[in-house]
Short mmCIF file of C-alpha atoms in Angstrom, two decimals:
data_model
loop_
_atom_site.label_atom_id
_atom_site.label_comp_id
_atom_site.label_asym_id
_atom_site.label_seq_id
_atom_site.Cartn_x
_atom_site.Cartn_y
_atom_site.Cartn_z
CA UNK A 12 -4.78 -28.57 6.90
CA UNK A 13 -7.36 -31.32 5.36
CA UNK A 14 -8.14 -31.35 1.83
CA UNK A 15 -11.16 -29.29 2.13
CA UNK A 16 -11.40 -26.70 5.15
CA UNK A 17 -14.63 -24.89 4.80
CA UNK A 18 -15.02 -21.35 6.18
CA UNK A 19 -18.39 -19.70 6.61
CA UNK A 20 -17.74 -16.02 5.46
CA UNK A 21 -21.33 -13.76 6.11
CA UNK A 22 -21.68 -11.09 4.04
CA UNK A 23 -18.79 -12.63 1.55
CA UNK A 24 -19.96 -10.65 -1.24
CA UNK A 25 -19.52 -6.90 0.38
CA UNK A 26 -16.52 -4.77 0.06
CA UNK A 27 -14.54 -6.34 2.71
CA UNK A 28 -15.98 -9.75 2.13
CA UNK A 29 -15.25 -10.49 -1.14
CA UNK A 30 -11.58 -9.18 -0.83
CA UNK A 31 -11.50 -11.88 2.11
CA UNK A 32 -12.94 -14.67 0.07
CA UNK A 33 -10.36 -14.23 -2.42
CA UNK A 34 -7.43 -14.34 0.04
CA UNK A 35 -9.09 -17.30 1.69
CA UNK A 36 -8.92 -19.19 -1.91
CA UNK A 37 -5.49 -18.01 -2.19
CA UNK A 38 -4.53 -19.45 1.08
CA UNK A 39 -6.19 -22.93 0.15
CA UNK A 40 -9.24 -22.48 2.10
CA UNK A 41 -12.95 -22.93 0.78
CA UNK A 42 -14.83 -20.26 1.56
CA UNK A 43 -18.75 -20.77 1.71
CA UNK A 44 -20.43 -17.29 1.42
CA UNK A 45 -23.53 -16.37 2.31
CA UNK A 46 -25.21 -12.69 1.64
CA UNK A 47 -28.42 -11.34 0.44
CA UNK A 48 -26.90 -10.08 -2.35
CA UNK A 49 -28.19 -6.19 -1.77
CA UNK A 50 -25.28 -4.55 -3.39
CA UNK A 51 -24.38 -7.33 -5.89
CA UNK A 52 -26.58 -6.79 -8.91
CA UNK A 53 -27.73 -10.14 -10.33
CA UNK A 54 -26.91 -8.78 -14.00
CA UNK A 55 -25.65 -11.68 -15.65
CA UNK A 56 -27.47 -13.77 -18.44
CA UNK A 57 -27.53 -16.51 -16.08
CA UNK A 58 -28.93 -14.47 -13.00
CA UNK A 59 -25.87 -14.79 -10.72
CA UNK A 60 -24.36 -12.08 -9.16
CA UNK A 61 -21.60 -10.03 -10.83
CA UNK A 62 -19.40 -9.56 -8.06
CA UNK A 63 -19.26 -13.63 -7.77
CA UNK A 64 -18.41 -13.94 -11.18
CA UNK A 65 -15.49 -11.17 -10.66
CA UNK A 66 -14.26 -13.27 -7.79
CA UNK A 67 -14.59 -16.36 -9.93
CA UNK A 68 -12.23 -14.78 -12.34
CA UNK A 69 -9.72 -13.73 -10.09
CA UNK A 70 -9.16 -16.93 -8.24
CA UNK A 71 -9.90 -19.13 -11.26
CA UNK A 72 -12.05 -21.19 -9.04
CA UNK A 73 -15.86 -21.75 -8.88
CA UNK A 74 -16.98 -20.22 -5.39
CA UNK A 75 -19.66 -21.72 -3.09
CA UNK A 76 -22.53 -19.33 -2.45
CA UNK A 77 -25.92 -18.60 -0.93
CA UNK A 78 -28.51 -16.19 -0.71
CA UNK A 79 -29.27 -16.41 3.14
CA UNK A 80 -30.18 -13.39 5.57
CA UNK A 81 -28.41 -13.87 9.02
CA UNK A 82 -32.07 -13.04 10.41
CA UNK A 83 -33.30 -16.30 9.05
CA UNK A 84 -32.29 -18.85 11.72
CA UNK A 85 -33.85 -21.71 9.99
CA UNK A 86 -31.81 -21.59 6.72
CA UNK A 87 -28.91 -20.92 8.67
CA UNK A 88 -29.31 -24.14 10.45
CA UNK A 89 -29.83 -25.84 7.16
CA UNK A 90 -26.41 -24.52 6.10
CA UNK A 91 -24.36 -25.38 9.18
CA UNK A 92 -25.63 -29.16 8.83
CA UNK A 93 -24.99 -29.15 5.01
CA UNK A 94 -21.21 -28.25 5.54
CA UNK A 95 -18.56 -28.99 8.42
CA UNK A 96 -16.95 -25.36 8.80
CA UNK A 97 -13.79 -24.92 10.47
CA UNK A 98 -14.67 -21.16 11.24
CA UNK A 99 -16.60 -18.50 10.68
CA UNK A 100 -15.86 -14.88 9.65
CA UNK A 101 -18.73 -12.86 10.41
CA UNK A 102 -18.91 -9.74 8.52
CA UNK A 103 -22.88 -9.19 7.45
CA UNK A 104 -24.49 -6.33 9.00
CA UNK A 105 -25.58 -3.00 8.67
CA UNK A 106 -22.73 -0.25 8.78
CA UNK A 107 -23.57 2.98 7.43
CA UNK A 108 -22.83 5.14 10.34
CA UNK A 109 -24.93 8.04 9.72
CA UNK A 110 -27.88 6.20 8.38
CA UNK A 111 -27.66 4.51 11.87
CA UNK A 112 -28.73 7.65 13.55
CA UNK A 113 -32.00 7.63 11.52
CA UNK A 114 -32.58 4.02 11.65
CA UNK A 115 -31.10 2.52 15.28
CA UNK A 116 -33.86 -0.36 15.69
CA UNK A 117 -33.05 -1.45 12.17
CA UNK A 118 -29.27 -1.74 12.89
CA UNK A 119 -29.76 -3.25 16.15
CA UNK A 120 -32.21 -5.80 15.01
CA UNK A 121 -30.03 -6.89 11.86
CA UNK A 122 -26.48 -6.52 13.43
CA UNK A 123 -27.27 -7.85 17.31
CA UNK A 124 -29.73 -10.52 16.28
CA UNK A 125 -28.31 -11.71 13.30
CA UNK A 126 -24.83 -12.16 15.06
CA UNK A 127 -27.00 -14.01 17.92
CA UNK A 128 -28.24 -16.59 15.50
CA UNK A 129 -24.99 -16.90 13.97
CA UNK A 130 -23.44 -17.83 17.30
CA UNK A 131 -26.62 -20.15 18.20
CA UNK A 132 -25.73 -22.27 15.07
CA UNK A 133 -22.00 -22.26 15.89
CA UNK A 134 -22.64 -23.78 19.19
CA UNK A 135 -25.73 -25.86 18.06
CA UNK A 136 -23.19 -27.40 15.31
CA UNK A 137 -19.97 -27.48 17.42
CA UNK A 138 -18.24 -24.80 15.29
CA UNK A 139 -16.00 -23.00 17.92
CA UNK A 140 -13.53 -20.71 15.74
CA UNK A 141 -14.93 -17.02 15.12
CA UNK A 142 -13.87 -13.89 13.86
CA UNK A 143 -16.00 -10.66 14.15
CA UNK A 144 -15.67 -7.69 12.27
CA UNK A 145 -15.97 -4.63 14.96
CA UNK A 146 -15.00 -1.59 14.59
CA UNK A 147 -12.48 1.32 15.58
CA UNK A 148 -15.86 3.42 16.39
CA UNK A 149 -16.10 1.31 19.48
CA UNK A 150 -13.59 3.60 21.03
CA UNK A 151 -15.59 6.55 20.60
CA UNK A 152 -13.73 9.86 21.10
CA UNK A 153 -9.95 8.95 21.66
CA UNK A 154 -8.70 9.78 25.24
CA UNK A 155 -5.29 9.31 23.65
CA UNK A 156 -3.68 8.96 20.49
CA UNK A 157 -2.52 6.43 18.86
CA UNK A 158 -5.30 4.26 19.69
CA UNK A 159 -4.29 0.52 21.41
CA UNK A 160 -6.65 -2.37 22.22
CA UNK A 161 -6.37 -1.10 25.97
CA UNK A 162 -8.19 1.91 25.45
CA UNK A 163 -11.59 2.10 27.01
CA UNK A 164 -14.85 1.40 25.09
CA UNK A 165 -18.36 1.94 25.03
CA UNK A 166 -18.33 5.44 24.41
CA UNK A 167 -19.80 5.26 20.85
CA UNK A 168 -21.23 8.18 18.97
CA UNK A 169 -23.82 6.31 16.77
CA UNK A 170 -25.86 3.35 16.92
CA UNK A 171 -23.65 1.58 14.24
CA UNK A 172 -20.65 1.94 16.98
CA UNK A 173 -23.04 0.63 19.78
CA UNK A 174 -24.25 -2.20 17.85
CA UNK A 175 -20.58 -3.18 17.48
CA UNK A 176 -20.05 -2.57 21.00
CA UNK A 177 -22.82 -4.45 22.30
CA UNK A 178 -21.89 -7.93 20.30
CA UNK A 179 -18.15 -7.27 21.73
CA UNK A 180 -19.70 -7.48 24.80
CA UNK A 181 -21.87 -10.73 23.85
CA UNK A 182 -19.08 -12.20 22.45
CA UNK A 183 -16.78 -11.87 25.85
CA UNK A 184 -19.41 -13.41 27.77
CA UNK A 185 -19.37 -16.50 25.48
CA UNK A 186 -15.87 -16.78 25.60
CA UNK A 187 -15.99 -16.71 29.39
CA UNK A 188 -18.89 -19.35 29.67
CA UNK A 189 -17.75 -21.67 26.69
CA UNK A 190 -13.94 -22.03 27.42
CA UNK A 191 -13.11 -24.09 23.80
CA UNK A 192 -14.45 -21.34 22.16
CA UNK A 193 -11.49 -19.44 20.05
CA UNK A 194 -12.92 -15.68 19.26
CA UNK A 195 -11.10 -12.84 17.54
CA UNK A 196 -12.51 -9.17 17.44
CA UNK A 197 -10.92 -7.37 14.82
CA UNK A 198 -11.60 -3.30 15.17
CA UNK A 199 -11.48 -2.32 11.72
CA UNK A 200 -10.05 1.23 10.97
CA UNK A 201 -10.60 2.57 7.33
CA UNK A 202 -10.15 0.46 4.43
CA UNK A 203 -9.29 1.95 1.31
CA UNK A 204 -8.63 0.47 -2.08
CA UNK A 205 -9.69 -2.63 -4.26
CA UNK A 206 -7.82 -5.89 -5.59
CA UNK A 207 -5.41 -4.90 -8.17
CA UNK A 208 -7.25 -6.44 -10.88
CA UNK A 209 -9.95 -3.82 -10.79
CA UNK A 210 -12.79 -6.34 -10.96
CA UNK A 211 -13.77 -5.84 -7.22
CA UNK A 212 -14.04 -3.03 -4.89
CA UNK A 213 -16.46 -0.62 -2.91
CA UNK A 214 -20.23 0.24 -4.06
CA UNK A 215 -19.76 3.98 -5.04
CA UNK A 216 -22.97 4.34 -3.17
CA UNK A 217 -21.17 4.00 0.18
CA UNK A 218 -20.80 6.94 2.33
CA UNK A 219 -17.40 7.48 3.31
CA UNK A 220 -14.88 9.62 2.45
CA UNK A 221 -13.13 7.87 -0.50
CA UNK A 222 -16.02 7.02 -2.09
CA UNK A 223 -17.13 10.52 -2.45
CA UNK A 224 -13.58 11.43 -3.64
CA UNK A 225 -13.45 8.85 -6.28
CA UNK A 226 -16.82 9.67 -7.78
CA UNK A 227 -15.66 13.46 -7.80
CA UNK A 228 -12.77 12.62 -9.46
CA UNK A 229 -14.77 10.21 -12.33
CA UNK A 230 -16.93 13.29 -12.65
CA UNK A 231 -20.07 11.83 -11.23
CA UNK A 232 -20.01 14.18 -8.04
CA UNK A 233 -19.59 17.83 -8.58
CA UNK A 234 -17.10 18.57 -5.44
CA UNK A 235 -16.53 17.19 -2.21
CA UNK A 236 -17.70 18.72 0.89
CA UNK A 237 -14.82 18.41 3.76
CA UNK A 238 -16.82 18.38 7.21
CA UNK A 239 -14.73 20.88 9.37
CA UNK A 240 -11.48 22.74 8.28
CA UNK A 241 -10.52 23.94 12.05
CA UNK A 242 -9.35 20.84 13.73
CA UNK A 243 -6.42 20.93 15.81
CA UNK A 244 -4.35 18.65 12.88
CA UNK A 245 -1.82 19.64 10.64
CA UNK A 246 -4.30 21.13 7.77
CA UNK A 247 -7.30 21.62 9.88
CA UNK A 248 -9.10 18.75 8.43
CA UNK A 249 -9.95 15.40 10.07
CA UNK A 250 -7.17 12.94 10.70
CA UNK A 251 -8.11 9.01 10.13
CA UNK A 252 -5.99 5.70 9.95
CA UNK A 253 -6.35 3.98 6.31
CA UNK A 254 -5.55 0.44 5.46
CA UNK A 255 -5.50 -1.04 2.53
CA UNK A 256 -8.44 -3.57 1.75
CA UNK A 257 -6.18 -6.36 0.57
CA UNK A 258 -4.05 -6.02 3.60
CA UNK A 259 -7.01 -6.02 6.08
CA UNK A 260 -8.17 -9.37 4.39
CA UNK A 261 -4.74 -10.62 4.71
CA UNK A 262 -5.22 -9.94 8.53
CA UNK A 263 -7.77 -12.64 8.70
CA UNK A 264 -5.80 -15.09 6.83
CA UNK A 265 -2.70 -14.65 9.53
CA UNK A 266 -5.68 -14.71 12.43
CA UNK A 267 -6.82 -18.49 11.20
CA UNK A 268 -3.28 -19.70 12.37
CA UNK A 269 -4.34 -18.33 15.75
CA UNK A 270 -7.17 -20.97 16.10
CA UNK A 271 -4.57 -23.69 16.67
CA UNK A 272 -4.22 -22.55 20.21
CA UNK A 273 -7.62 -23.44 21.70
CA UNK A 274 -9.86 -21.40 23.66
CA UNK A 275 -9.83 -17.53 24.74
CA UNK A 276 -10.52 -14.52 23.35
CA UNK A 277 -8.21 -11.87 21.30
CA UNK A 278 -8.86 -8.37 20.38
CA UNK A 279 -6.77 -6.72 17.45
CA UNK A 280 -6.92 -3.16 15.95
CA UNK A 281 -6.84 -3.91 12.06
CA UNK A 282 -5.40 -0.66 10.55
CA UNK A 283 -2.35 0.98 9.41
CA UNK A 284 -1.09 2.89 12.51
CA UNK A 285 -0.48 5.83 10.34
CA UNK A 286 -2.59 9.31 10.31
CA UNK A 287 -3.87 10.82 7.10
CA UNK A 288 -6.02 13.92 6.86
CA UNK A 289 -8.93 14.37 4.40
CA UNK A 290 -6.83 16.69 2.54
CA UNK A 291 -3.67 14.26 2.37
CA UNK A 292 -6.16 11.84 0.87
CA UNK A 293 -7.69 14.17 -1.87
CA UNK A 294 -4.34 15.08 -2.98
CA UNK A 295 -3.23 11.42 -3.32
CA UNK A 296 -6.34 10.67 -5.08
CA UNK A 297 -5.30 13.66 -7.75
CA UNK A 298 -1.73 12.48 -8.22
CA UNK A 299 -3.70 8.76 -8.97
CA UNK A 300 -6.06 9.91 -11.07
CA UNK A 301 -4.72 13.10 -12.73
CA UNK A 302 -8.00 15.00 -12.13
CA UNK A 303 -8.54 17.75 -9.96
CA UNK A 304 -10.96 17.21 -7.18
CA UNK A 305 -12.80 20.23 -6.25
CA UNK A 306 -14.00 20.60 -2.79
CA UNK A 307 -15.56 22.93 -0.10
CA UNK A 308 -15.05 23.23 3.65
CA UNK A 309 -17.95 23.08 5.61
CA UNK A 310 -19.26 22.74 9.18
CA UNK A 311 -18.20 20.01 11.27
CA UNK A 312 -21.06 16.95 11.71
CA UNK A 313 -22.21 16.56 15.20
CA UNK A 314 -20.06 13.55 16.70
CA UNK A 315 -17.00 13.97 14.60
CA UNK A 316 -13.74 13.99 16.25
CA UNK A 317 -10.57 15.67 14.75
CA UNK A 318 -7.74 12.82 14.88
CA UNK A 319 -8.57 8.79 15.38
CA UNK A 320 -5.88 6.68 14.34
CA UNK A 321 -4.54 3.20 15.62
CA UNK A 322 -1.77 1.57 17.25
CA UNK A 323 -1.26 -1.72 15.39
CA UNK A 324 1.49 -3.00 17.36
CA UNK A 325 -0.30 -5.96 18.93
CA UNK A 326 -1.27 -7.77 15.88
CA UNK A 327 1.86 -7.25 14.36
CA UNK A 328 3.70 -8.95 17.48
CA UNK A 329 1.22 -11.89 17.91
CA UNK A 330 0.40 -12.43 14.69
CA UNK A 331 2.99 -11.37 12.49
CA UNK A 332 0.96 -9.05 10.05
CA UNK A 333 1.45 -5.89 8.77
CA UNK A 334 0.70 -3.67 6.08
CA UNK A 335 2.43 -4.26 3.16
CA UNK A 336 0.79 -1.87 0.63
CA UNK A 337 1.63 1.74 0.73
CA UNK A 338 -0.82 4.94 0.36
CA UNK A 339 0.12 5.35 -3.41
CA UNK A 340 -1.22 1.56 -4.01
CA UNK A 341 -3.98 2.06 -2.19
CA UNK A 342 -5.03 5.21 -4.56
CA UNK A 343 -3.90 3.74 -7.73
CA UNK A 344 -6.08 1.01 -6.98
CA UNK A 345 -8.78 2.50 -5.79
CA UNK A 346 -8.82 4.82 -9.22
CA UNK A 347 -8.32 1.61 -11.14
CA UNK A 348 -11.88 0.34 -9.71
CA UNK A 349 -13.68 3.49 -10.02
CA UNK A 350 -12.56 4.07 -13.53
CA UNK A 351 -13.59 0.87 -14.68
CA UNK A 352 -16.64 0.51 -12.73
CA UNK A 353 -18.12 4.33 -12.37
CA UNK A 354 -21.21 2.65 -11.21
CA UNK A 355 -19.80 -0.23 -8.98
CA UNK A 356 -21.48 -3.44 -9.91
CA UNK A 357 -25.10 -1.47 -10.82
CA UNK A 358 -24.22 -1.79 -14.18
CA UNK A 359 -21.33 -3.97 -14.59
CA UNK A 360 -21.37 -6.82 -16.96
CA UNK A 361 -20.05 -10.24 -16.75
CA UNK A 362 -16.44 -11.14 -17.52
#
């Protein structure tokens, strides 16, 4: 590795992006963050995003960041002209699955067109190494379990999932046409937890299970609504695959070594490969927090499936990555973040 190896991280102040940036620095890379800072409130005296200062505290190093929208092709061109990027980790985009049902045009515009802008800039500036944050939602309703990378894709249940699937197809075509490109598609399952420091974590306004659970534990929500209690699972509630966000971030570090082999497209599930129900997650958070988490069983949501979890064998075999953190650490780290930052970065202070 040269003295400075620049890695562009789009969406680098988001939940997953911030943890990837920290691990990139720890591994000796120099991340260049772009984001629109929608969830990283500029609350410091000098107007800098709190999340940037939090990350800098963790890595004890000043970070490079730019306020750039991936829909702004001109600004992206200027950025690519300024830095000689070794690789791009593309995370930026809209991600709320339920919201995408009501806002499909916006999701397709940001996620698909934004990715096309990134890919065009990469081609124009001779950058051929790309990691894309796809999603386990591209598999749709599981045809078998656990889900491996050979499972059929495209039967997506939301516009969010479809946008990820469409981008995957675009990148497949790019790989076929551009033989010198290295592309890795990571199909994320459900990241949970936070950095051990409790300085960075997920915005509590996120519309996923554990954000709600944590908000109930801290007393900001009265109870959790559990959608469906009659699935064919061990306790009747939905079963999913959860992975610690730091483990997920480390998967990207392992994958950077893959780019030493020139050419081709690889697909990896990034999950724990373990199945855990909604009520299992509630009980785990109760233990970590010492708080009772009230819940109510309500009707299923349209499009939800009873069980969905990954086979993560391929990434373990080819990249030597496997989850290192157990579920207990996941809950403890999430609770530390939630307890110290009940409103996330919204009212957070400088460190």
